[in-house]
Amino acid sequence: MKRSILICMMMAIASLYAKAQTDCDNCHGKGLEERACAFCGGQGTRECDFCLGKKEVRCNMCQGAKQVTCAHCNGRGGTKVKDEWRECQWCGGKGTPECETCKGTGIRVCWKCEGAGFYVCNQCHGDKVTQWQCHVCGGTGKAKATTATSTYTDDNGYSGTVTVQFDPNDSEEEKMRKMAKARVNHRLQQMRKNGVKVPSQ
């Protein structure tokens, strides 16, 4: 009688629980998790490292001097031809005319950020987050199993220790069912060793 009850329990547990590898709860099966971008601090933008956020830089033509040396008269303002001084037609006799690139200001709009003072983060591309391998499932997308051991003794003298593997997503009820099934299987193995005939599973 006890043997038949034991077998019925085993069959009931087997029908209630079907082992399946479940998706990782942390990454939802993707194997990747999103974290705030470490390069921009989750802002999506970075301060321009060329103008340091000032939006302007020193003019690269006059180097901030606001004037340039005339390339035609070499800064002399003109040239002497047969004891006659002729004014340079290119600089109007100034020799060091106003820099046309910066319009005499000595500064110009930063070429890297185009005057914004910042630019889109080149690591997260403005998304503010970057994807990393899921630290829970190790990038597999599947929940990692955990193990637990249980020692039992029944009224018929059968005893032992069983090790059971659980999914992180298993409910407490599922864990109890799995542990009960492991104990039943262990008892059946001992019964067969003792010569007791039990139906095959």
mmCIF file of C-alpha atoms in Angstrom:
data_model
loop_
_atom_site.group_PDB
_atom_site.id
_atom_site.type_symbol
_atom_site.label_atom_id
_atom_site.label_comp_id
_atom_site.label_asym_id
_atom_site.label_seq_id
_atom_site.Cartn_x
_atom_site.Cartn_y
_atom_site.Cartn_z
ATOM 1 C CA MET A 1 0.000 0.000 0.000
ATOM 2 C CA LYS A 2 2.746 2.416 0.963
ATOM 3 C CA ARG A 3 4.631 1.486 -2.190
ATOM 4 C CA SER A 4 1.675 2.318 -4.440
ATOM 5 C CA ILE A 5 1.150 5.649 -2.665
ATOM 6 C CA LEU A 6 4.820 6.429 -3.190
ATOM 7 C CA ILE A 7 4.586 5.655 -6.898
ATOM 8 C CA CYS A 8 1.437 7.763 -7.257
ATOM 9 C CA MET A 9 3.196 10.687 -5.585
ATOM 10 C CA MET A 10 6.107 10.348 -7.958
ATOM 11 C CA MET A 11 3.862 10.324 -11.020
ATOM 12 C CA ALA A 12 1.837 13.286 -9.768
ATOM 13 C CA ILE A 13 4.953 15.349 -9.151
ATOM 14 C CA ALA A 14 6.354 14.476 -12.549
ATOM 15 C CA SER A 15 3.173 15.610 -14.256
ATOM 16 C CA LEU A 16 3.031 18.894 -12.318
ATOM 17 C CA TYR A 17 6.619 19.939 -13.022
ATOM 18 C CA ALA A 18 8.263 20.076 -16.421
ATOM 19 C CA LYS A 19 11.860 21.178 -16.391
ATOM 20 C CA ALA A 20 12.578 24.097 -18.712
ATOM 21 C CA GLN A 21 15.442 26.533 -18.951
ATOM 22 C CA THR A 22 13.937 29.968 -18.429
ATOM 23 C CA ASP A 23 15.025 33.385 -19.649
ATOM 24 C CA CYS A 24 17.166 35.473 -17.346
ATOM 25 C CA ASP A 25 14.993 37.957 -15.412
ATOM 26 C CA ASN A 26 17.704 40.614 -15.413
ATOM 27 C CA CYS A 27 18.259 40.849 -19.195
ATOM 28 C CA HIS A 28 14.998 39.203 -20.330
ATOM 29 C CA GLY A 29 16.865 36.644 -22.394
ATOM 30 C CA LYS A 30 18.947 39.160 -24.365
ATOM 31 C CA GLY A 31 22.249 38.404 -22.654
ATOM 32 C CA LEU A 32 22.920 42.147 -22.415
ATOM 33 C CA GLU A 33 22.053 44.740 -19.821
ATOM 34 C CA GLU A 34 22.002 48.516 -20.098
ATOM 35 C CA ARG A 35 24.099 50.699 -17.838
ATOM 36 C CA ALA A 36 24.541 54.456 -17.674
ATOM 37 C CA CYS A 37 27.295 55.446 -20.088
ATOM 38 C CA ALA A 38 30.528 55.776 -18.119
ATOM 39 C CA PHE A 39 32.040 58.187 -20.648
ATOM 40 C CA CYS A 40 29.366 60.888 -20.488
ATOM 41 C CA GLY A 41 27.924 60.024 -17.063
ATOM 42 C CA GLY A 42 24.574 59.183 -18.619
ATOM 43 C CA GLN A 43 24.178 62.661 -20.132
ATOM 44 C CA GLY A 44 24.407 61.661 -23.790
ATOM 45 C CA THR A 45 26.774 64.581 -24.474
ATOM 46 C CA ARG A 46 30.331 65.450 -23.540
ATOM 47 C CA GLU A 47 31.991 68.821 -23.035
ATOM 48 C CA CYS A 48 34.055 69.701 -26.059
ATOM 49 C CA ASP A 49 37.633 68.789 -25.255
ATOM 50 C CA PHE A 50 38.961 71.273 -27.806
ATOM 51 C CA CYS A 51 37.350 74.511 -26.603
ATOM 52 C CA LEU A 52 36.597 73.163 -23.082
ATOM 53 C CA GLY A 53 33.004 74.277 -23.431
ATOM 54 C CA LYS A 54 33.875 77.887 -24.311
ATOM 55 C CA LYS A 55 32.445 77.502 -27.844
ATOM 56 C CA GLU A 56 35.308 79.540 -29.304
ATOM 57 C CA VAL A 57 38.985 78.901 -29.932
ATOM 58 C CA ARG A 58 41.998 80.975 -30.930
ATOM 59 C CA CYS A 59 42.101 81.719 -34.629
ATOM 60 C CA ASN A 60 44.467 79.288 -36.300
ATOM 61 C CA MET A 61 45.260 81.755 -39.065
ATOM 62 C CA CYS A 62 46.519 84.730 -37.047
ATOM 63 C CA GLN A 63 47.114 82.738 -33.827
ATOM 64 C CA GLY A 64 45.045 85.289 -31.936
ATOM 65 C CA ALA A 65 47.053 88.319 -33.144
ATOM 66 C CA LYS A 66 44.006 89.658 -35.073
ATOM 67 C CA GLN A 67 46.292 90.628 -37.951
ATOM 68 C CA VAL A 68 48.292 88.693 -40.518
ATOM 69 C CA THR A 69 51.440 89.518 -42.427
ATOM 70 C CA CYS A 70 50.707 90.299 -46.063
ATOM 71 C CA ALA A 71 52.137 87.490 -48.161
ATOM 72 C CA HIS A 72 52.620 89.777 -51.175
ATOM 73 C CA CYS A 73 54.690 92.532 -49.597
ATOM 74 C CA ASN A 74 55.952 90.454 -46.676
ATOM 75 C CA GLY A 75 54.567 93.011 -44.235
ATOM 76 C CA ARG A 76 56.395 96.006 -45.718
ATOM 77 C CA GLY A 77 53.239 97.650 -47.087
ATOM 78 C CA GLY A 78 54.705 98.047 -50.548
ATOM 79 C CA THR A 79 57.868 97.854 -52.598
ATOM 80 C CA LYS A 80 60.384 100.230 -54.108
ATOM 81 C CA VAL A 81 60.558 100.333 -57.902
ATOM 82 C CA LYS A 82 63.187 102.678 -59.462
ATOM 83 C CA ASP A 83 63.373 104.848 -56.362
ATOM 84 C CA GLU A 84 59.589 105.041 -56.348
ATOM 85 C CA TRP A 85 57.612 103.591 -53.527
ATOM 86 C CA ARG A 86 54.649 101.605 -54.670
ATOM 87 C CA GLU A 87 51.958 100.723 -52.176
ATOM 88 C CA CYS A 88 50.955 97.060 -52.010
ATOM 89 C CA GLN A 89 47.631 96.683 -53.760
ATOM 90 C CA TRP A 90 46.800 93.557 -51.784
ATOM 91 C CA CYS A 91 47.004 94.991 -48.286
ATOM 92 C CA GLY A 92 46.494 98.637 -49.159
ATOM 93 C CA GLY A 93 49.886 99.538 -47.723
ATOM 94 C CA LYS A 94 49.047 98.218 -44.268
ATOM 95 C CA GLY A 95 51.587 95.396 -44.334
ATOM 96 C CA THR A 96 49.677 93.560 -41.599
ATOM 97 C CA PRO A 97 46.025 93.719 -42.548
ATOM 98 C CA GLU A 98 43.130 92.456 -40.417
ATOM 99 C CA CYS A 99 42.771 88.676 -40.377
ATOM 100 C CA GLU A 100 39.946 87.754 -42.696
ATOM 101 C CA THR A 101 39.399 84.357 -41.077
ATOM 102 C CA CYS A 102 38.418 85.761 -37.673
ATOM 103 C CA LYS A 103 37.493 89.258 -38.877
ATOM 104 C CA GLY A 104 40.044 90.793 -36.569
ATOM 105 C CA THR A 105 38.729 89.219 -33.384
ATOM 106 C CA GLY A 106 41.552 86.733 -32.853
ATOM 107 C CA ILE A 107 39.033 83.987 -32.117
ATOM 108 C CA ARG A 108 36.744 81.804 -34.156
ATOM 109 C CA VAL A 109 33.914 79.344 -33.604
ATOM 110 C CA CYS A 110 35.200 75.983 -32.384
ATOM 111 C CA TRP A 111 35.431 73.663 -35.353
ATOM 112 C CA LYS A 112 34.967 70.469 -33.336
ATOM 113 C CA CYS A 113 31.693 71.278 -31.565
ATOM 114 C CA GLU A 114 30.640 73.927 -34.110
ATOM 115 C CA GLY A 115 30.095 76.467 -31.354
ATOM 116 C CA ALA A 116 27.874 74.301 -29.159
ATOM 117 C CA GLY A 117 30.420 73.799 -26.387
ATOM 118 C CA PHE A 118 29.667 70.085 -26.351
ATOM 119 C CA TYR A 119 29.223 67.184 -28.739
ATOM 120 C CA VAL A 120 27.272 63.944 -28.803
ATOM 121 C CA CYS A 121 29.030 61.246 -26.802
ATOM 122 C CA ASN A 122 30.953 59.041 -29.212
ATOM 123 C CA GLN A 123 30.533 55.998 -26.974
ATOM 124 C CA CYS A 124 26.757 55.855 -26.388
ATOM 125 C CA HIS A 125 25.936 58.031 -29.431
ATOM 126 C CA GLY A 126 23.547 60.113 -27.352
ATOM 127 C CA ASP A 127 21.596 57.129 -25.981
ATOM 128 C CA LYS A 128 22.919 57.817 -22.457
ATOM 129 C CA VAL A 129 23.341 54.083 -21.871
ATOM 130 C CA THR A 130 25.705 51.393 -23.118
ATOM 131 C CA GLN A 131 25.156 47.660 -23.335
ATOM 132 C CA TRP A 132 27.270 45.241 -21.351
ATOM 133 C CA GLN A 133 27.242 41.495 -20.849
ATOM 134 C CA CYS A 134 24.577 40.581 -18.312
ATOM 135 C CA HIS A 135 26.258 39.987 -14.951
ATOM 136 C CA VAL A 136 23.524 37.557 -13.854
ATOM 137 C CA CYS A 137 23.498 35.067 -16.723
ATOM 138 C CA GLY A 138 26.990 35.803 -18.089
ATOM 139 C CA GLY A 139 25.584 36.787 -21.489
ATOM 140 C CA THR A 140 23.777 33.519 -22.178
ATOM 141 C CA GLY A 141 20.312 35.041 -21.824
ATOM 142 C CA LYS A 142 19.281 32.044 -19.729
ATOM 143 C CA ALA A 143 18.774 31.884 -15.990
ATOM 144 C CA LYS A 144 21.593 30.184 -14.129
ATOM 145 C CA ALA A 145 20.607 27.228 -12.002
ATOM 146 C CA THR A 146 21.331 26.977 -8.279
ATOM 147 C CA THR A 147 21.629 23.825 -6.191
ATOM 148 C CA ALA A 148 20.292 22.794 -2.804
ATOM 149 C CA THR A 149 20.697 19.644 -0.726
ATOM 150 C CA SER A 150 18.192 17.915 1.540
ATOM 151 C CA THR A 151 18.500 14.981 3.933
ATOM 152 C CA TYR A 152 15.477 12.779 4.624
ATOM 153 C CA THR A 153 14.446 9.654 6.579
ATOM 154 C CA ASP A 154 11.101 7.858 6.127
ATOM 155 C CA ASP A 155 9.149 5.360 8.224
ATOM 156 C CA ASN A 156 10.384 2.376 6.190
ATOM 157 C CA GLY A 157 14.004 3.006 7.019
ATOM 158 C CA TYR A 158 14.983 4.648 3.764
ATOM 159 C CA SER A 159 17.146 7.716 4.110
ATOM 160 C CA GLY A 160 19.696 9.752 2.218
ATOM 161 C CA THR A 161 20.757 13.133 0.908
ATOM 162 C CA VAL A 162 19.612 14.497 -2.436
ATOM 163 C CA THR A 163 20.940 17.440 -4.421
ATOM 164 C CA VAL A 164 18.422 19.420 -6.464
ATOM 165 C CA GLN A 165 18.990 22.059 -9.122
ATOM 166 C CA PHE A 166 16.720 25.122 -9.138
ATOM 167 C CA ASP A 167 16.208 27.883 -11.668
ATOM 168 C CA PRO A 168 16.308 31.416 -10.211
ATOM 169 C CA ASN A 169 12.786 31.897 -11.559
ATOM 170 C CA ASP A 170 11.381 28.851 -9.749
ATOM 171 C CA SER A 171 8.580 29.623 -7.319
ATOM 172 C CA GLU A 172 8.704 28.217 -3.796
ATOM 173 C CA GLU A 173 6.014 25.727 -4.783
ATOM 174 C CA GLU A 174 8.074 24.532 -7.751
ATOM 175 C CA LYS A 175 11.134 24.144 -5.539
ATOM 176 C CA MET A 176 9.158 22.022 -3.096
ATOM 177 C CA ARG A 177 7.849 19.845 -5.928
ATOM 178 C CA LYS A 178 11.304 19.370 -7.358
ATOM 179 C CA MET A 179 12.748 18.471 -3.949
ATOM 180 C CA ALA A 180 9.918 15.971 -3.313
ATOM 181 C CA LYS A 181 10.478 14.374 -6.707
ATOM 182 C CA ALA A 182 14.203 13.987 -5.994
ATOM 183 C CA ARG A 183 13.452 12.269 -2.676
ATOM 184 C CA VAL A 184 10.974 9.898 -4.324
ATOM 185 C CA ASN A 185 13.492 8.964 -7.021
ATOM 186 C CA HIS A 186 16.154 8.370 -4.391
ATOM 187 C CA ARG A 187 13.825 6.072 -2.406
ATOM 188 C CA LEU A 188 12.953 4.116 -5.532
ATOM 189 C CA GLN A 189 16.626 3.552 -6.269
ATOM 190 C CA GLN A 190 17.163 2.197 -2.751
ATOM 191 C CA MET A 191 14.089 -0.027 -3.059
ATOM 192 C CA ARG A 192 15.407 -1.553 -6.297
ATOM 193 C CA LYS A 193 18.768 -2.206 -4.651
ATOM 194 C CA ASN A 194 16.937 -4.051 -1.864
ATOM 195 C CA GLY A 195 15.143 -6.242 -4.396
ATOM 196 C CA VAL A 196 11.770 -4.535 -4.182
ATOM 197 C CA LYS A 197 9.978 -4.550 -7.516
ATOM 198 C CA VAL A 198 8.811 -1.097 -8.556
ATOM 199 C CA PRO A 199 7.352 -0.042 -11.897
ATOM 200 C CA SER A 200 9.733 1.756 -14.263
ATOM 201 C CA GLN A 201 9.130 5.456 -14.657
#
